[in-house]
Structure formats: structure tokens, C-alpha cells
PDB file of C-alpha atoms in Angstrom:
ATOM      1  CA  LEU A1349       5.975  -7.992  24.597  1.00 87.00           C
ATOM      2  CA  LEU A1350       2.248  -7.401  25.008  1.00 90.00           C
ATOM      3  CA  ALA A1351       2.902  -3.881  26.238  1.00 95.00           C
ATOM      4  CA  ALA A1352       5.104  -3.170  23.214  1.00 91.00           C
ATOM      5  CA  VAL A1353       2.492  -4.529  20.788  1.00 89.00           C
ATOM      6  CA  ARG A1354      -0.216  -2.444  22.461  1.00 94.00           C
ATOM      7  CA  LEU A1355       1.947   0.672  22.157  1.00 95.00           C
ATOM      8  CA  LEU A1356       2.561  -0.078  18.481  1.00 91.00           C
ATOM      9  CA  TYR A1357      -1.166  -0.571  17.958  1.00 93.00           C
ATOM     10  CA  SER A1358      -1.866   2.765  19.650  1.00 96.00           C
ATOM     11  CA  ALA A1359       0.676   4.490  17.422  1.00 94.00           C
ATOM     12  CA  ILE A1360      -0.919   2.966  14.327  1.00 92.00           C
ATOM     13  CA  GLU A1361      -4.340   4.072  15.568  1.00 95.00           C
ATOM     14  CA  ARG A1362      -3.064   7.646  15.949  1.00 96.00           C
ATOM     15  CA  PHE A1363      -1.581   7.567  12.460  1.00 95.00           C
ATOM     16  CA  ASP A1364      -4.820   6.219  11.005  1.00 95.00           C
ATOM     17  CA  GLN A1365      -6.724   8.970  12.810  1.00 96.00           C
ATOM     18  CA  HIS A1366      -4.420  11.486  11.105  1.00 96.00           C
ATOM     19  CA  VAL A1367      -5.046   9.863   7.707  1.00 96.00           C
ATOM     20  CA  ALA A1368      -8.820   9.804   8.286  1.00 97.00           C
ATOM     21  CA  ALA A1369      -8.805  13.483   9.232  1.00 97.00           C
ATOM     22  CA  SER A1370      -6.674  14.353   6.194  1.00 96.00           C
ATOM     23  CA  LEU A1371      -9.153  12.568   3.923  1.00 97.00           C
ATOM     24  CA  ALA A1372     -12.133  13.999   5.858  1.00 97.00           C
ATOM     25  CA  VAL A1373     -13.596  10.541   6.518  1.00 97.00           C
ATOM     26  CA  ASP A1374     -14.547   8.473   9.549  1.00 96.00           C
ATOM     27  CA  ARG A1375     -12.625   5.365  10.591  1.00 94.00           C
ATOM     28  CA  SER A1376     -15.005   2.918   8.855  1.00 94.00           C
ATOM     29  CA  SER A1377     -14.582   4.858   5.639  1.00 97.00           C
ATOM     30  CA  LEU A1378     -10.805   4.787   6.061  1.00 97.00           C
ATOM     31  CA  ARG A1379     -10.924   1.004   6.471  1.00 97.00           C
ATOM     32  CA  ALA A1380     -12.843   0.807   3.190  1.00 97.00           C
ATOM     33  CA  ILE A1381     -10.374   3.140   1.470  1.00 98.00           C
ATOM     34  CA  ASN A1382      -7.490   0.985   2.680  1.00 97.00           C
ATOM     35  CA  ALA A1383      -9.175  -2.193   1.422  1.00 97.00           C
ATOM     36  CA  LEU A1384      -9.869  -0.586  -1.954  1.00 98.00           C
ATOM     37  CA  GLY A1385      -6.240   0.515  -2.205  1.00 96.00           C
ATOM     38  CA  GLN A1386      -5.470  -2.966  -3.533  1.00 94.00           C
ATOM     39  CA  GLY A1387      -7.940  -2.549  -6.396  1.00 95.00           C
ATOM     40  CA  PRO A1388     -11.663  -2.672  -7.131  1.00 96.00           C
ATOM     41  CA  LEU A1389     -13.923  -4.909  -5.055  1.00 96.00           C
ATOM     42  CA  SER A1390     -17.541  -5.872  -5.184  1.00 95.00           C
ATOM     43  CA  PRO A1391     -19.680  -4.368  -2.426  1.00 96.00           C
ATOM     44  CA  THR A1392     -20.206  -7.903  -1.087  1.00 95.00           C
ATOM     45  CA  ALA A1393     -16.467  -8.619  -0.938  1.00 96.00           C
ATOM     46  CA  LEU A1394     -15.807  -5.267   0.710  1.00 97.00           C
ATOM     47  CA  ALA A1395     -18.570  -5.870   3.260  1.00 97.00           C
ATOM     48  CA  HIS A1396     -17.032  -9.255   4.062  1.00 97.00           C
ATOM     49  CA  GLU A1397     -13.553  -7.721   4.384  1.00 96.00           C
ATOM     50  CA  LEU A1398     -14.831  -5.060   6.782  1.00 96.00           C
ATOM     51  CA  GLY A1399     -17.291  -7.263   8.660  1.00 96.00           C
ATOM     52  CA  LEU A1400     -20.295  -5.129   7.674  1.00 96.00           C
ATOM     53  CA  THR A1401     -23.854  -5.991   6.685  1.00 96.00           C
ATOM     54  CA  SER A1402     -25.144  -5.301   3.189  1.00 92.00           C
ATOM     55  CA  GLY A1403     -27.168  -2.344   4.492  1.00 93.00           C
ATOM     56  CA  SER A1404     -24.150  -0.881   6.279  1.00 96.00           C
ATOM     57  CA  ILE A1405     -21.864  -1.256   3.269  1.00 97.00           C
ATOM     58  CA  THR A1406     -24.429   0.430   1.013  1.00 96.00           C
ATOM     59  CA  ALA A1407     -24.628   3.443   3.343  1.00 96.00           C
ATOM     60  CA  LEU A1408     -20.830   3.570   3.640  1.00 97.00           C
ATOM     61  CA  LEU A1409     -20.354   3.412  -0.133  1.00 98.00           C
ATOM     62  CA  ASP A1410     -23.003   6.076  -0.687  1.00 97.00           C
ATOM     63  CA  ARG A1411     -21.124   8.403   1.712  1.00 97.00           C
ATOM     64  CA  LEU A1412     -17.779   7.689   0.043  1.00 98.00           C
ATOM     65  CA  GLU A1413     -19.223   8.235  -3.423  1.00 97.00           C
ATOM     66  CA  SER A1414     -20.912  11.499  -2.384  1.00 97.00           C
ATOM     67  CA  ALA A1415     -17.573  12.709  -0.988  1.00 97.00           C
ATOM     68  CA  GLY A1416     -15.812  11.832  -4.265  1.00 97.00           C
ATOM     69  CA  HIS A1417     -13.652   9.052  -2.800  1.00 98.00           C
ATOM     70  CA  ILE A1418     -14.998   6.118  -4.831  1.00 98.00           C
ATOM     71  CA  SER A1419     -16.703   5.386  -8.104  1.00 97.00           C
ATOM     72  CA  ARG A1420     -18.871   2.462  -9.081  1.00 96.00           C
ATOM     73  CA  ILE A1421     -17.680   0.647 -12.199  1.00 95.00           C
ATOM     74  CA  PRO A1422     -18.896  -2.360 -14.205  1.00 93.00           C
ATOM     75  CA  SER A1423     -17.586  -5.599 -12.702  1.00 91.00           C
ATOM     76  CA  SER A1424     -14.854  -7.264 -14.720  1.00 83.00           C
ATOM     77  CA  GLY A1425     -16.428 -10.681 -14.069  1.00 79.00           C
ATOM     78  CA  ASP A1426     -20.078  -9.785 -14.683  1.00 83.00           C
ATOM     79  CA  ARG A1427     -20.958  -6.584 -16.524  1.00 82.00           C
ATOM     80  CA  ARG A1428     -24.431  -6.578 -14.910  1.00 86.00           C
ATOM     81  CA  ARG A1429     -22.846  -6.020 -11.509  1.00 92.00           C
ATOM     82  CA  ARG A1430     -20.970  -2.995 -10.163  1.00 94.00           C
ATOM     83  CA  ASP A1431     -17.670  -2.939  -8.322  1.00 96.00           C
ATOM     84  CA  VAL A1432     -16.260  -0.006  -6.390  1.00 97.00           C
ATOM     85  CA  GLN A1433     -12.857   1.565  -6.789  1.00 97.00           C
ATOM     86  CA  LEU A1434     -11.031   4.539  -5.362  1.00 98.00           C
ATOM     87  CA  THR A1435     -10.987   7.700  -7.413  1.00 98.00           C
ATOM     88  CA  PRO A1436      -7.511   8.594  -8.673  1.00 97.00           C
ATOM     89  CA  ALA A1437      -7.410  11.654  -6.385  1.00 97.00           C
ATOM     90  CA  THR A1438      -8.232   9.660  -3.248  1.00 97.00           C
ATOM     91  CA  TYR A1439      -5.793   6.919  -4.200  1.00 97.00           C
ATOM     92  CA  ALA A1440      -3.044   9.509  -4.689  1.00 97.00           C
ATOM     93  CA  GLN A1441      -3.793  11.319  -1.432  1.00 97.00           C
ATOM     94  CA  ALA A1442      -3.940   8.121   0.627  1.00 96.00           C
ATOM     95  CA  SER A1443      -0.807   6.828  -1.075  1.00 96.00           C
ATOM     96  CA  GLN A1444       1.056  10.031  -0.235  1.00 96.00           C
ATOM     97  CA  LEU A1445       0.047   9.773   3.430  1.00 95.00           C
ATOM     98  CA  TYR A1446       1.011   6.109   3.754  1.00 95.00           C
ATOM     99  CA  THR A1447       4.293   6.787   1.920  1.00 95.00           C
ATOM    100  CA  GLN A1448       5.209   9.019   4.867  1.00 92.00           C
ATOM    101  CA  LEU A1449       4.705   6.024   7.167  1.00 92.00           C
ATOM    102  CA  ALA A1450       6.748   3.803   4.861  1.00 93.00           C
ATOM    103  CA  LYS A1451       9.623   6.292   4.893  1.00 94.00           C
ATOM    104  CA  ALA A1452       9.549   6.485   8.691  1.00 91.00           C
ATOM    105  CA  LEU A1453       9.582   2.690   8.994  1.00 88.00           C
ATOM    106  CA  THR A1454      12.373   2.396   6.464  1.00 90.00           C
ATOM    107  CA  ALA A1455      14.423   4.956   8.378  1.00 92.00           C
ATOM    108  CA  GLN A1456      13.991   3.000  11.611  1.00 88.00           C
ATOM    109  CA  PHE A1457      15.440  -0.135  10.026  1.00 88.00           C
ATOM    110  CA  ALA A1458      17.979   1.474   7.676  1.00 89.00           C
ATOM    111  CA  ALA A1459      20.992   0.808   9.872  1.00 88.00           C
ATOM    112  CA  ALA A1460      19.897  -2.685  10.917  1.00 90.00           C
ATOM    113  CA  PRO A1461      21.581  -5.680   9.318  1.00 93.00           C
ATOM    114  CA  ALA A1462      19.570  -7.527   6.673  1.00 91.00           C
ATOM    115  CA  ALA A1463      19.134 -10.507   9.020  1.00 94.00           C
ATOM    116  CA  THR A1464      17.553  -8.263  11.653  1.00 91.00           C
ATOM    117  CA  ARG A1465      15.155  -6.807   9.101  1.00 89.00           C
ATOM    118  CA  GLN A1466      14.207 -10.316   7.982  1.00 92.00           C
ATOM    119  CA  GLN A1467      13.601 -11.355  11.595  1.00 93.00           C
ATOM    120  CA  ALA A1468      11.420  -8.306  12.173  1.00 90.00           C
ATOM    121  CA  LEU A1469       9.387  -9.120   9.059  1.00 90.00           C
ATOM    122  CA  ALA A1470       9.003 -12.730  10.137  1.00 94.00           C
ATOM    123  CA  VAL A1471       7.751 -11.682  13.573  1.00 91.00           C
ATOM    124  CA  MET A1472       5.288  -9.196  12.047  1.00 88.00           C
ATOM    125  CA  ASP A1473       3.994 -11.894   9.667  1.00 93.00           C
ATOM    126  CA  ARG A1474       3.430 -14.294  12.563  1.00 93.00           C
ATOM    127  CA  LEU A1475       1.715 -11.596  14.650  1.00 86.00           C
ATOM    128  CA  THR A1476      -0.527 -10.685  11.730  1.00 86.00           C
TER     129      THR A1476
END
């Protein structure tokens, strides 16, 4: 089981490397893009999500903004603060790439009975 999980992790790493290269970003930037795919976040929340310091998140966000991947917007909770969000182009490009993965996963489970799919989801939830 451990060997299978490690192989799956390696495959996901290779796919993420492909996505990072397609977006012309490093892996830390890709992690930020993935986190922002759920919607805008404050720099502090994003830093916490990624396990980065405030100085590191500032440098990361500056790089992403310079590359046109994010924009800083007024916070919905406090207009004096700024949140970050993906630009529509980056969101669309990342979404297209991850849709390819979703289609491949769906194809792998297409012929499986519903109960098997539910079991697989339950196992993945517990592993996560």
C-alpha cells in the first residue's frame, strides 16, 4: 500500500511539474495558484496555507503579480486591506490543465460500479 501511495504521489508530482512549466512558474508559485483557485485570500491566510513567512509570501506574491498571474483587490471584510486573487487568464489556464487530470481520473473509474467509486473516495478522504 505504501509503495502504491508513493507511486501515486510521484505521478501527481510529475503532473504538477507539467502544470508549473505550462504556467511558467516555480512549484511554490503553483501551490499559491492552486490555493487561490478556490477564491481570493488575504496574504496572511495564503502564507498560513502554504507554510510561508510574511516576507516569503510578499516576495512570492510580487513575482506572481509581475508575471500577471494574480491581482491585489480590496478585501471584502476590510476595505483598508488587500486580498489576492488569480487573474481570469491564469484561472482559465490552470483550470484547463486540471480538467485534463479530472478527465483522466474519470476515465479510470468510468467502468467501476458506484460502490467501488464511493469506496475509493472514502479511502482518499481518509488518506488526505
